[in-house]
Amino acid sequence: MIENGQLSIVGIGPGHFDHISPAALRAIQEADVVVGYRTYMLLVRALIKDKETIKTGMTEEISRARGAVERAKQGGKVVIISSGDAGVYGMANLVFEVLRDMGWKRGDSPDIHIIPGITALNSCASLVGAPLGHDSCMISLSDLLTPWPIIERRIEAAASSDFVIGLYNPASGRRQRQIVRAQEIIKTYRPGTTPVALVKSAYRFRQDVTQTDLDHMLDFEIGMLTTVLIGNSNTYMYEGYMVTPRGYHNKYQLDGQILEGQTPGESLNLDNLVNFAPSIEVQ
Amino acid sequence: MIENGQLSIVGIGPGHFDHISPAALRAIQEADVVVGYRTYMLLVRALIKDKETIKTGMTEEISRARGAVERAKQGGKVVIISSGDAGVYGMANLVFEVLRDMGWKRGDSPDIHIIPGITALNSCASLVGAPLGHDSCMISLSDLLTPWPIIERRIEAAASSDFVIGLYNPASGRRQRQIVRAQEIIKTYRPGTTPVALVKSAYRFRQDVTQTDLDHMLDFEIGMLTTVLIGNSNTYMYEGYMVTPRGYHNKYQLDGQILEGQTPGESLNLDNLVNFAPSIEVQ
């Protein structure tokens, strides 16, 4: 019996070796073949210089996924890499789509392994403070594969229910109107002073971080390598840091003292919200 | 002039050394003092055995953050750890809240560093397939600090606009009704057959993964250590994997061939969605 090939779907995080997991590093080091988009392959070039590689361009995701599956099927260790987390708008779902199209069953070659990574939402947030202190969402503004009305409806839902919003793929050379429309929708629910961070190439050579607000975010360059972080109604700027509070001030003084009418370990008592500035109406 | 102390806010990922970043590892190794919740300190005990440590219980977040800031202010290298990403419902935002309460200004001791980690959404997703292939959100069901009506409104918004939903802190010993209500709300928008994964203690000793669906998710144990992943209307189960497609099938055949009426690199042409099963109505 011939041994199954191994296909590892690996997220390399933002792209700096300080932020790639040991499991991801090891998978790449032990691979016979490494498959990926050219830019990401450059980020890990020190690890792959003596290996067989399959590099493809940006719009060639399907052939990349299919190539990786077919190569792994033959045997050996194949790694397909994505930046960030391979599951988040990455190669993981596409590999499964291709496997299904090929009629692959569990037990068939290749075996599949998925290695998580730090996605842009988290790596970018760490560069600007603590914007993800409360409920957040990720929305891709790319309408190349998703009908724009669906994307718009998600922006509207997230804005109206006060999620912290992370926008992936906000714009590209020829795709500019989506971010304009996103700002317009979000502004109908949040003040123009809402903190916004634009993070380009987090932890990479040309890293660029801009702190701005909802009114002024379009005054800055927003492109393919930018992640846009938009605060919720409680997010504030403090000494250059963007902070979304979890809500400790609803229940405690910041020396740990409990507020009157509140009980530790129990649901927040809504009749005693002395420090509370309601962002959305509470019945 | 006395050198400023350093406070690093570090996310250790799911808790296994395979998935903690080199930057996080190094920060802990180089620290003079490590501060954290007991359980998380146990996860990194091999790294901290000769160090000064401040361990606190689960409801003592404020004193933990304050203790870390005050210790770092005196000088030396202090690390405060969270599991996952320290910015996601973690210690990062609370540290800033405490700093603000203390009147800290940039340039004052301590200097602040934030090191990102793999959050539960991503680590749990990697154990079940590729559920995060499209827009997703994180919602904490804990109403200890957040008014329940705000949480409920976010669940409703996410469900109605077809986000993949990751529920953090879904239940605890005394907090059981929130997950019941969440299921009820989501079921008004999605079929009972929608794939759901319950992931407990991802990459830790007692890891447990359950694949179920929206109708049956409450038949299984859901507790403090569980993350609940709920698919969107396009998520499917395939050979035991949970997969949310990005939408390549809207534009391409899975051999890479472009579909009639579609153009690579351009917005999806809504008049030619031959393979498209609309999840929410497209105008």
PDB file of C-alpha atoms in Angstrom, chain A:
ATOM      1  CA  MET A   1       0.000   0.000   0.000  1.00  0.00           C
ATOM      2  CA  ILE A   2       1.320   3.402  -0.993  1.00  0.00           C
ATOM      3  CA  GLU A   3       1.280   6.066   1.697  1.00  0.00           C
ATOM      4  CA  ASN A   4      -1.101   8.968   1.258  1.00  0.00           C
ATOM      5  CA  GLY A   5       0.337  12.339   0.337  1.00  0.00           C
ATOM      6  CA  GLN A   6      -0.049  15.144   2.853  1.00  0.00           C
ATOM      7  CA  LEU A   7      -1.505  18.542   2.021  1.00  0.00           C
ATOM      8  CA  SER A   8      -1.043  21.151   4.756  1.00  0.00           C
ATOM      9  CA  ILE A   9      -2.964  24.397   4.415  1.00  0.00           C
ATOM     10  CA  VAL A  10      -0.882  26.896   6.334  1.00  0.00           C
ATOM     11  CA  GLY A  11      -1.516  30.477   7.485  1.00  0.00           C
ATOM     12  CA  ILE A  12       1.766  32.332   7.876  1.00  0.00           C
ATOM     13  CA  GLY A  13       0.308  35.290   9.818  1.00  0.00           C
ATOM     14  CA  PRO A  14       1.180  38.848   8.804  1.00  0.00           C
ATOM     15  CA  GLY A  15       4.410  37.740   7.157  1.00  0.00           C
ATOM     16  CA  HIS A  16       7.147  38.462   9.701  1.00  0.00           C
ATOM     17  CA  PHE A  17       8.879  35.443  11.269  1.00  0.00           C
ATOM     18  CA  ASP A  18       8.095  36.845  14.722  1.00  0.00           C
ATOM     19  CA  HIS A  19       4.408  36.152  14.125  1.00  0.00           C
ATOM     20  CA  ILE A  20       4.324  32.814  12.314  1.00  0.00           C
ATOM     21  CA  SER A  21       3.489  29.854  14.530  1.00  0.00           C
ATOM     22  CA  PRO A  22       6.026  27.061  15.193  1.00  0.00           C
ATOM     23  CA  ALA A  23       3.578  24.592  13.613  1.00  0.00           C
ATOM     24  CA  ALA A  24       3.438  26.662  10.413  1.00  0.00           C
ATOM     25  CA  LEU A  25       7.219  27.097  10.322  1.00  0.00           C
ATOM     26  CA  ARG A  26       7.761  23.379  10.799  1.00  0.00           C
ATOM     27  CA  ALA A  27       5.240  22.433   8.116  1.00  0.00           C
ATOM     28  CA  ILE A  28       7.048  24.649   5.613  1.00  0.00           C
ATOM     29  CA  GLN A  29      10.491  23.392   6.652  1.00  0.00           C
ATOM     30  CA  GLU A  30       9.453  19.751   6.325  1.00  0.00           C
ATOM     31  CA  ALA A  31       7.616  20.187   3.025  1.00  0.00           C
ATOM     32  CA  ASP A  32       8.762  18.665  -0.243  1.00  0.00           C
ATOM     33  CA  VAL A  33       6.730  21.183  -2.229  1.00  0.00           C
ATOM     34  CA  VAL A  34       5.494  24.656  -1.294  1.00  0.00           C
ATOM     35  CA  VAL A  35       2.657  26.310  -3.210  1.00  0.00           C
ATOM     36  CA  GLY A  36       1.594  29.936  -2.924  1.00  0.00           C
ATOM     37  CA  TYR A  37       0.970  33.372  -4.308  1.00  0.00           C
ATOM     38  CA  ARG A  38       4.261  35.010  -5.325  1.00  0.00           C
ATOM     39  CA  THR A  39       4.188  37.756  -2.671  1.00  0.00           C
ATOM     40  CA  TYR A  40       3.653  35.295   0.176  1.00  0.00           C
ATOM     41  CA  MET A  41       6.356  33.004  -1.162  1.00  0.00           C
ATOM     42  CA  LEU A  42       8.763  35.950  -0.990  1.00  0.00           C
ATOM     43  CA  LEU A  43       7.882  36.424   2.684  1.00  0.00           C
ATOM     44  CA  VAL A  44       9.050  32.896   3.501  1.00  0.00           C
ATOM     45  CA  ARG A  45      11.809  32.621   0.871  1.00  0.00           C
ATOM     46  CA  ALA A  46      14.462  31.868   3.505  1.00  0.00           C
ATOM     47  CA  LEU A  47      12.605  28.638   4.311  1.00  0.00           C
ATOM     48  CA  ILE A  48      11.939  27.397   0.797  1.00  0.00           C
ATOM     49  CA  LYS A  49      15.044  28.110  -1.226  1.00  0.00           C
ATOM     50  CA  ASP A  50      15.993  24.465  -1.771  1.00  0.00           C
ATOM     51  CA  LYS A  51      12.451  23.218  -2.299  1.00  0.00           C
ATOM     52  CA  GLU A  52      10.210  22.527  -5.240  1.00  0.00           C
ATOM     53  CA  THR A  53       7.824  25.471  -5.433  1.00  0.00           C
ATOM     54  CA  ILE A  54       4.702  26.363  -7.367  1.00  0.00           C
ATOM     55  CA  LYS A  55       4.253  30.135  -7.491  1.00  0.00           C
ATOM     56  CA  THR A  56       1.170  31.633  -9.067  1.00  0.00           C
ATOM     57  CA  GLY A  57      -0.297  35.078  -9.585  1.00  0.00           C
ATOM     58  CA  MET A  58      -3.056  36.761  -7.667  1.00  0.00           C
ATOM     59  CA  THR A  59      -6.062  35.777  -9.751  1.00  0.00           C
ATOM     60  CA  GLU A  60      -4.905  32.180 -10.126  1.00  0.00           C
ATOM     61  CA  GLU A  61      -6.254  30.832  -6.824  1.00  0.00           C
ATOM     62  CA  ILE A  62      -8.167  27.963  -8.391  1.00  0.00           C
ATOM     63  CA  SER A  63      -5.224  26.619 -10.362  1.00  0.00           C
ATOM     64  CA  ARG A  64      -3.052  27.058  -7.267  1.00  0.00           C
ATOM     65  CA  ALA A  65      -5.439  25.029  -5.105  1.00  0.00           C
ATOM     66  CA  ARG A  66      -5.878  22.393  -7.806  1.00  0.00           C
ATOM     67  CA  GLY A  67      -2.146  22.196  -8.425  1.00  0.00           C
ATOM     68  CA  ALA A  68      -1.469  21.698  -4.723  1.00  0.00           C
ATOM     69  CA  VAL A  69      -4.103  18.968  -4.410  1.00  0.00           C
ATOM     70  CA  GLU A  70      -2.919  17.120  -7.513  1.00  0.00           C
ATOM     71  CA  ARG A  71       0.729  17.308  -6.491  1.00  0.00           C
ATOM     72  CA  ALA A  72      -0.070  16.097  -2.956  1.00  0.00           C
ATOM     73  CA  LYS A  73      -2.208  13.267  -4.282  1.00  0.00           C
ATOM     74  CA  GLN A  74       0.915  11.747  -5.827  1.00  0.00           C
ATOM     75  CA  GLY A  75       2.602  11.518  -2.414  1.00  0.00           C
ATOM     76  CA  GLY A  76       5.012  13.519  -0.293  1.00  0.00           C
ATOM     77  CA  LYS A  77       4.461  16.607   1.789  1.00  0.00           C
ATOM     78  CA  VAL A  78       2.894  19.590   0.100  1.00  0.00           C
ATOM     79  CA  VAL A  79       2.208  22.895   1.814  1.00  0.00           C
ATOM     80  CA  ILE A  80      -0.054  25.583   0.425  1.00  0.00           C
ATOM     81  CA  ILE A  81       0.387  28.925   2.138  1.00  0.00           C
ATOM     82  CA  SER A  82      -1.878  31.916   2.711  1.00  0.00           C
ATOM     83  CA  SER A  83      -1.004  35.113   4.539  1.00  0.00           C
ATOM     84  CA  GLY A  84      -2.827  35.625   7.829  1.00  0.00           C
ATOM     85  CA  ASP A  85      -5.081  32.667   8.603  1.00  0.00           C
ATOM     86  CA  ALA A  86      -5.587  30.304   5.663  1.00  0.00           C
ATOM     87  CA  GLY A  87      -9.238  29.916   6.641  1.00  0.00           C
ATOM     88  CA  VAL A  88     -10.116  33.625   6.445  1.00  0.00           C
ATOM     89  CA  TYR A  89     -10.750  34.485   2.780  1.00  0.00           C
ATOM     90  CA  GLY A  90      -7.754  32.201   2.237  1.00  0.00           C
ATOM     91  CA  MET A  91      -6.934  28.971   0.463  1.00  0.00           C
ATOM     92  CA  ALA A  92      -8.536  26.528   2.931  1.00  0.00           C
ATOM     93  CA  ASN A  93     -12.105  26.758   1.667  1.00  0.00           C
ATOM     94  CA  LEU A  94     -10.973  26.691  -1.956  1.00  0.00           C
ATOM     95  CA  VAL A  95      -8.948  23.524  -1.378  1.00  0.00           C
ATOM     96  CA  PHE A  96     -12.113  21.830  -0.089  1.00  0.00           C
ATOM     97  CA  GLU A  97     -14.093  23.132  -3.058  1.00  0.00           C
ATOM     98  CA  VAL A  98     -11.531  21.621  -5.407  1.00  0.00           C
ATOM     99  CA  LEU A  99     -11.408  18.333  -3.456  1.00  0.00           C
ATOM    100  CA  ARG A 100     -15.173  18.057  -3.686  1.00  0.00           C
ATOM    101  CA  ASP A 101     -15.103  18.809  -7.394  1.00  0.00           C
ATOM    102  CA  MET A 102     -12.571  15.984  -7.804  1.00  0.00           C
ATOM    103  CA  GLY A 103     -14.690  13.530  -5.831  1.00  0.00           C
ATOM    104  CA  TRP A 104     -12.132  13.134  -3.026  1.00  0.00           C
ATOM    105  CA  LYS A 105     -13.234  11.101   0.026  1.00  0.00           C
ATOM    106  CA  ARG A 106     -11.715  10.964   3.496  1.00  0.00           C
ATOM    107  CA  GLY A 107      -9.026   8.320   3.462  1.00  0.00           C
ATOM    108  CA  ASP A 108      -8.108   9.120  -0.144  1.00  0.00           C
ATOM    109  CA  SER A 109      -4.796  10.756  -0.881  1.00  0.00           C
ATOM    110  CA  PRO A 110      -3.972  13.464   0.118  1.00  0.00           C
ATOM    111  CA  ASP A 111      -4.563  13.732   3.867  1.00  0.00           C
ATOM    112  CA  ILE A 112      -5.533  17.279   4.798  1.00  0.00           C
ATOM    113  CA  HIS A 113      -4.055  19.337   7.661  1.00  0.00           C
ATOM    114  CA  ILE A 114      -4.985  22.897   8.514  1.00  0.00           C
ATOM    115  CA  ILE A 115      -2.638  25.103  10.517  1.00  0.00           C
ATOM    116  CA  PRO A 116      -4.144  28.327  11.844  1.00  0.00           C
ATOM    117  CA  GLY A 117      -2.437  31.710  11.691  1.00  0.00           C
ATOM    118  CA  ILE A 118      -2.870  35.241  12.997  1.00  0.00           C
ATOM    119  CA  THR A 119      -5.358  36.952  10.703  1.00  0.00           C
ATOM    120  CA  ALA A 120      -5.074  40.629   9.652  1.00  0.00           C
ATOM    121  CA  LEU A 121      -7.839  41.683  12.042  1.00  0.00           C
ATOM    122  CA  ASN A 122      -5.660  40.711  14.985  1.00  0.00           C
ATOM    123  CA  SER A 123      -2.218  41.646  13.673  1.00  0.00           C
ATOM    124  CA  CYS A 124      -3.436  45.072  12.551  1.00  0.00           C
ATOM    125  CA  ALA A 125      -5.289  45.663  15.820  1.00  0.00           C
ATOM    126  CA  SER A 126      -2.130  44.998  17.816  1.00  0.00           C
ATOM    127  CA  LEU A 127      -0.421  47.903  16.030  1.00  0.00           C
ATOM    128  CA  VAL A 128      -3.025  50.477  17.005  1.00  0.00           C
ATOM    129  CA  GLY A 129      -3.988  49.536  20.575  1.00  0.00           C
ATOM    130  CA  ALA A 130      -6.960  47.448  21.629  1.00  0.00           C
ATOM    131  CA  PRO A 131      -9.765  48.097  19.139  1.00  0.00           C
ATOM    132  CA  LEU A 132     -11.159  44.519  19.403  1.00  0.00           C
ATOM    133  CA  GLY A 133     -12.160  44.712  23.054  1.00  0.00           C
ATOM    134  CA  HIS A 134     -15.773  44.011  22.172  1.00  0.00           C
ATOM    135  CA  ASP A 135     -17.762  42.153  19.461  1.00  0.00           C
ATOM    136  CA  SER A 136     -16.229  42.549  16.026  1.00  0.00           C
ATOM    137  CA  CYS A 137     -16.650  41.365  12.467  1.00  0.00           C
ATOM    138  CA  MET A 138     -14.688  40.910   9.270  1.00  0.00           C
ATOM    139  CA  ILE A 139     -16.170  41.990   5.954  1.00  0.00           C
ATOM    140  CA  SER A 140     -14.405  41.747   2.607  1.00  0.00           C
ATOM    141  CA  LEU A 141     -15.320  44.601   0.283  1.00  0.00           C
ATOM    142  CA  SER A 142     -14.285  42.631  -2.786  1.00  0.00           C
ATOM    143  CA  ASP A 143     -17.275  42.052  -5.051  1.00  0.00           C
ATOM    144  CA  LEU A 144     -15.336  39.946  -7.541  1.00  0.00           C
ATOM    145  CA  LEU A 145     -16.985  36.768  -6.195  1.00  0.00           C
ATOM    146  CA  THR A 146     -19.780  38.078  -3.955  1.00  0.00           C
ATOM    147  CA  PRO A 147     -22.783  40.122  -5.104  1.00  0.00           C
ATOM    148  CA  TRP A 148     -22.333  43.683  -3.821  1.00  0.00           C
ATOM    149  CA  PRO A 149     -25.881  43.871  -2.319  1.00  0.00           C
ATOM    150  CA  ILE A 150     -24.949  41.050   0.072  1.00  0.00           C
ATOM    151  CA  ILE A 151     -21.806  42.872   1.170  1.00  0.00           C
ATOM    152  CA  GLU A 152     -23.719  46.122   1.602  1.00  0.00           C
ATOM    153  CA  ARG A 153     -26.324  44.405   3.721  1.00  0.00           C
ATOM    154  CA  ARG A 154     -23.609  43.049   6.028  1.00  0.00           C
ATOM    155  CA  ILE A 155     -22.035  46.492   6.399  1.00  0.00           C
ATOM    156  CA  GLU A 156     -25.429  47.892   7.290  1.00  0.00           C
ATOM    157  CA  ALA A 157     -26.137  45.128   9.830  1.00  0.00           C
ATOM    158  CA  ALA A 158     -22.730  45.461  11.474  1.00  0.00           C
ATOM    159  CA  ALA A 159     -22.955  49.247  11.614  1.00  0.00           C
ATOM    160  CA  SER A 160     -26.480  49.310  13.018  1.00  0.00           C
ATOM    161  CA  SER A 161     -25.736  46.784  15.768  1.00  0.00           C
ATOM    162  CA  ASP A 162     -22.498  48.439  16.847  1.00  0.00           C
ATOM    163  CA  PHE A 163     -19.900  45.836  15.905  1.00  0.00           C
ATOM    164  CA  VAL A 164     -16.276  46.885  15.642  1.00  0.00           C
ATOM    165  CA  ILE A 165     -15.744  46.452  11.887  1.00  0.00           C
ATOM    166  CA  GLY A 166     -12.655  45.144  10.126  1.00  0.00           C
ATOM    167  CA  LEU A 167     -12.719  45.684   6.370  1.00  0.00           C
ATOM    168  CA  TYR A 168     -10.567  43.343   4.281  1.00  0.00           C
ATOM    169  CA  ASN A 169      -9.765  44.054   0.606  1.00  0.00           C
ATOM    170  CA  PRO A 170     -11.199  47.561   0.953  1.00  0.00           C
ATOM    171  CA  ALA A 171     -10.031  48.785  -2.450  1.00  0.00           C
ATOM    172  CA  SER A 172      -7.716  48.089  -5.344  1.00  0.00           C
ATOM    173  CA  GLY A 173      -6.488  49.964  -8.392  1.00  0.00           C
ATOM    174  CA  ARG A 174      -9.743  49.547 -10.250  1.00  0.00           C
ATOM    175  CA  ARG A 175     -12.059  48.954  -7.292  1.00  0.00           C
ATOM    176  CA  GLN A 176     -12.561  52.261  -5.439  1.00  0.00           C
ATOM    177  CA  ARG A 177     -16.269  52.872  -4.910  1.00  0.00           C
ATOM    178  CA  GLN A 178     -16.882  50.126  -2.319  1.00  0.00           C
ATOM    179  CA  ILE A 179     -14.989  51.855   0.489  1.00  0.00           C
ATOM    180  CA  VAL A 180     -16.781  55.128  -0.292  1.00  0.00           C
ATOM    181  CA  ARG A 181     -20.147  53.397   0.005  1.00  0.00           C
ATOM    182  CA  ALA A 182     -19.061  51.568   3.172  1.00  0.00           C
ATOM    183  CA  GLN A 183     -18.120  54.843   4.849  1.00  0.00           C
ATOM    184  CA  GLU A 184     -21.447  56.351   3.788  1.00  0.00           C
ATOM    185  CA  ILE A 185     -23.435  53.476   5.309  1.00  0.00           C
ATOM    186  CA  ILE A 186     -21.484  53.385   8.551  1.00  0.00           C
ATOM    187  CA  LYS A 187     -21.786  57.164   8.962  1.00  0.00           C
ATOM    188  CA  THR A 188     -25.553  56.877   9.089  1.00  0.00           C
ATOM    189  CA  TYR A 189     -25.131  54.929  12.354  1.00  0.00           C
ATOM    190  CA  ARG A 190     -21.959  56.317  13.957  1.00  0.00           C
ATOM    191  CA  PRO A 191     -20.573  59.788  14.575  1.00  0.00           C
ATOM    192  CA  GLY A 192     -17.917  61.137  12.220  1.00  0.00           C
ATOM    193  CA  THR A 193     -15.503  61.224  15.167  1.00  0.00           C
ATOM    194  CA  THR A 194     -15.566  57.391  15.502  1.00  0.00           C
ATOM    195  CA  PRO A 195     -11.911  56.245  15.572  1.00  0.00           C
ATOM    196  CA  VAL A 196     -10.660  54.509  12.431  1.00  0.00           C
ATOM    197  CA  ALA A 197      -7.274  52.922  11.797  1.00  0.00           C
ATOM    198  CA  LEU A 198      -5.818  52.188   8.373  1.00  0.00           C
ATOM    199  CA  VAL A 199      -3.107  49.555   8.605  1.00  0.00           C
ATOM    200  CA  LYS A 200      -1.030  48.739   5.552  1.00  0.00           C
ATOM    201  CA  SER A 201       1.391  45.797   5.399  1.00  0.00           C
ATOM    202  CA  ALA A 202       1.321  45.059   9.132  1.00  0.00           C
ATOM    203  CA  TYR A 203       4.686  43.751  10.370  1.00  0.00           C
ATOM    204  CA  ARG A 204       6.117  43.927   6.857  1.00  0.00           C
ATOM    205  CA  PHE A 205       8.781  46.121   5.308  1.00  0.00           C
ATOM    206  CA  ARG A 206       6.477  48.936   4.182  1.00  0.00           C
ATOM    207  CA  GLN A 207       4.240  48.933   7.255  1.00  0.00           C
ATOM    208  CA  ASP A 208       2.158  52.092   7.534  1.00  0.00           C
ATOM    209  CA  VAL A 209      -0.354  52.906  10.270  1.00  0.00           C
ATOM    210  CA  THR A 210      -2.773  55.828  10.063  1.00  0.00           C
ATOM    211  CA  GLN A 211      -5.071  56.815  12.914  1.00  0.00           C
ATOM    212  CA  THR A 212      -8.012  58.841  11.700  1.00  0.00           C
ATOM    213  CA  ASP A 213     -11.790  58.934  12.078  1.00  0.00           C
ATOM    214  CA  LEU A 214     -14.896  58.069  10.116  1.00  0.00           C
ATOM    215  CA  ASP A 215     -15.208  61.582   8.642  1.00  0.00           C
ATOM    216  CA  HIS A 216     -11.603  61.727   7.396  1.00  0.00           C
ATOM    217  CA  MET A 217     -10.715  58.136   6.527  1.00  0.00           C
ATOM    218  CA  LEU A 218     -11.050  58.700   2.783  1.00  0.00           C
ATOM    219  CA  ASP A 219      -8.438  61.485   2.874  1.00  0.00           C
ATOM    220  CA  PHE A 220      -5.762  58.776   3.082  1.00  0.00           C
ATOM    221  CA  GLU A 221      -4.548  56.115   0.701  1.00  0.00           C
ATOM    222  CA  ILE A 222      -6.540  52.870   1.026  1.00  0.00           C
ATOM    223  CA  GLY A 223      -5.449  49.997  -1.191  1.00  0.00           C
ATOM    224  CA  MET A 224      -5.072  46.260  -1.607  1.00  0.00           C
ATOM    225  CA  LEU A 225      -2.691  45.917   1.332  1.00  0.00           C
ATOM    226  CA  THR A 226      -4.783  48.005   3.742  1.00  0.00           C
ATOM    227  CA  THR A 227      -7.001  46.679   6.507  1.00  0.00           C
ATOM    228  CA  VAL A 228      -9.525  49.209   7.817  1.00  0.00           C
ATOM    229  CA  LEU A 229     -10.532  49.033  11.488  1.00  0.00           C
ATOM    230  CA  ILE A 230     -13.620  51.021  12.483  1.00  0.00           C
ATOM    231  CA  GLY A 231     -14.448  51.437  16.156  1.00  0.00           C
ATOM    232  CA  ASN A 232     -17.841  50.899  17.754  1.00  0.00           C
ATOM    233  CA  SER A 233     -19.744  53.681  19.508  1.00  0.00           C
ATOM    234  CA  ASN A 234     -17.662  53.245  22.667  1.00  0.00           C
ATOM    235  CA  THR A 235     -14.240  53.140  21.016  1.00  0.00           C
ATOM    236  CA  TYR A 236     -12.009  56.045  22.036  1.00  0.00           C
ATOM    237  CA  MET A 237      -8.547  57.375  21.277  1.00  0.00           C
ATOM    238  CA  TYR A 238      -6.218  57.617  24.239  1.00  0.00           C
ATOM    239  CA  GLU A 239      -2.615  58.766  23.947  1.00  0.00           C
ATOM    240  CA  GLY A 240      -2.520  57.615  20.353  1.00  0.00           C
ATOM    241  CA  TYR A 241      -4.050  54.214  21.092  1.00  0.00           C
ATOM    242  CA  MET A 242      -7.445  53.051  19.789  1.00  0.00           C
ATOM    243  CA  VAL A 243      -9.350  51.355  22.606  1.00  0.00           C
ATOM    244  CA  THR A 244     -12.711  49.576  22.647  1.00  0.00           C
ATOM    245  CA  PRO A 245     -13.732  48.986  26.262  1.00  0.00           C
ATOM    246  CA  ARG A 246     -15.165  45.634  27.289  1.00  0.00           C
ATOM    247  CA  GLY A 247     -17.549  47.232  29.758  1.00  0.00           C
ATOM    248  CA  TYR A 248     -15.852  46.870  33.138  1.00  0.00           C
ATOM    249  CA  HIS A 249     -16.885  50.447  33.923  1.00  0.00           C
ATOM    250  CA  ASN A 250     -20.527  49.305  33.791  1.00  0.00           C
ATOM    251  CA  LYS A 251     -19.953  47.203  36.873  1.00  0.00           C
ATOM    252  CA  TYR A 252     -16.741  48.196  38.611  1.00  0.00           C
ATOM    253  CA  GLN A 253     -14.583  51.137  39.541  1.00  0.00           C
ATOM    254  CA  LEU A 254     -11.164  50.660  38.028  1.00  0.00           C
ATOM    255  CA  ASP A 255      -9.685  49.880  41.435  1.00  0.00           C
ATOM    256  CA  GLY A 256     -11.812  46.714  41.338  1.00  0.00           C
ATOM    257  CA  GLN A 257     -14.543  48.039  43.663  1.00  0.00           C
ATOM    258  CA  ILE A 258     -18.017  46.825  42.628  1.00  0.00           C
ATOM    259  CA  LEU A 259     -20.593  49.517  41.802  1.00  0.00           C
ATOM    260  CA  GLU A 260     -23.797  49.820  43.814  1.00  0.00           C
ATOM    261  CA  GLY A 261     -26.578  47.544  42.589  1.00  0.00           C
ATOM    262  CA  GLN A 262     -24.213  45.232  40.658  1.00  0.00           C
ATOM    263  CA  THR A 263     -23.128  41.703  41.607  1.00  0.00           C
ATOM    264  CA  PRO A 264     -19.916  39.977  40.453  1.00  0.00           C
ATOM    265  CA  GLY A 265     -20.583  36.822  38.413  1.00  0.00           C
ATOM    266  CA  GLU A 266     -24.172  37.831  37.651  1.00  0.00           C
ATOM    267  CA  SER A 267     -25.809  39.452  34.626  1.00  0.00           C
ATOM    268  CA  LEU A 268     -25.343  43.187  34.425  1.00  0.00           C
ATOM    269  CA  ASN A 269     -28.123  44.904  36.348  1.00  0.00           C
ATOM    270  CA  LEU A 270     -29.642  47.281  33.791  1.00  0.00           C
ATOM    271  CA  ASP A 271     -31.477  49.321  36.442  1.00  0.00           C
ATOM    272  CA  ASN A 272     -28.189  50.520  37.893  1.00  0.00           C
ATOM    273  CA  LEU A 273     -26.069  51.515  34.922  1.00  0.00           C
ATOM    274  CA  VAL A 274     -24.613  54.649  36.526  1.00  0.00           C
ATOM    275  CA  ASN A 275     -21.554  54.910  34.252  1.00  0.00           C
ATOM    276  CA  PHE A 276     -23.337  53.727  31.147  1.00  0.00           C
ATOM    277  CA  ALA A 277     -23.588  55.757  27.969  1.00  0.00           C
ATOM    278  CA  PRO A 278     -25.901  53.574  25.899  1.00  0.00           C
ATOM    279  CA  SER A 279     -24.620  53.193  22.371  1.00  0.00           C
ATOM    280  CA  ILE A 280     -27.763  51.539  21.131  1.00  0.00           C
ATOM    281  CA  GLU A 281     -31.054  51.661  22.918  1.00  0.00           C
ATOM    282  CA  VAL A 282     -31.546  49.278  25.813  1.00  0.00           C
ATOM    283  CA  GLN A 283     -35.159  48.289  26.539  1.00  0.00           C
TER     284      GLN A 283
END
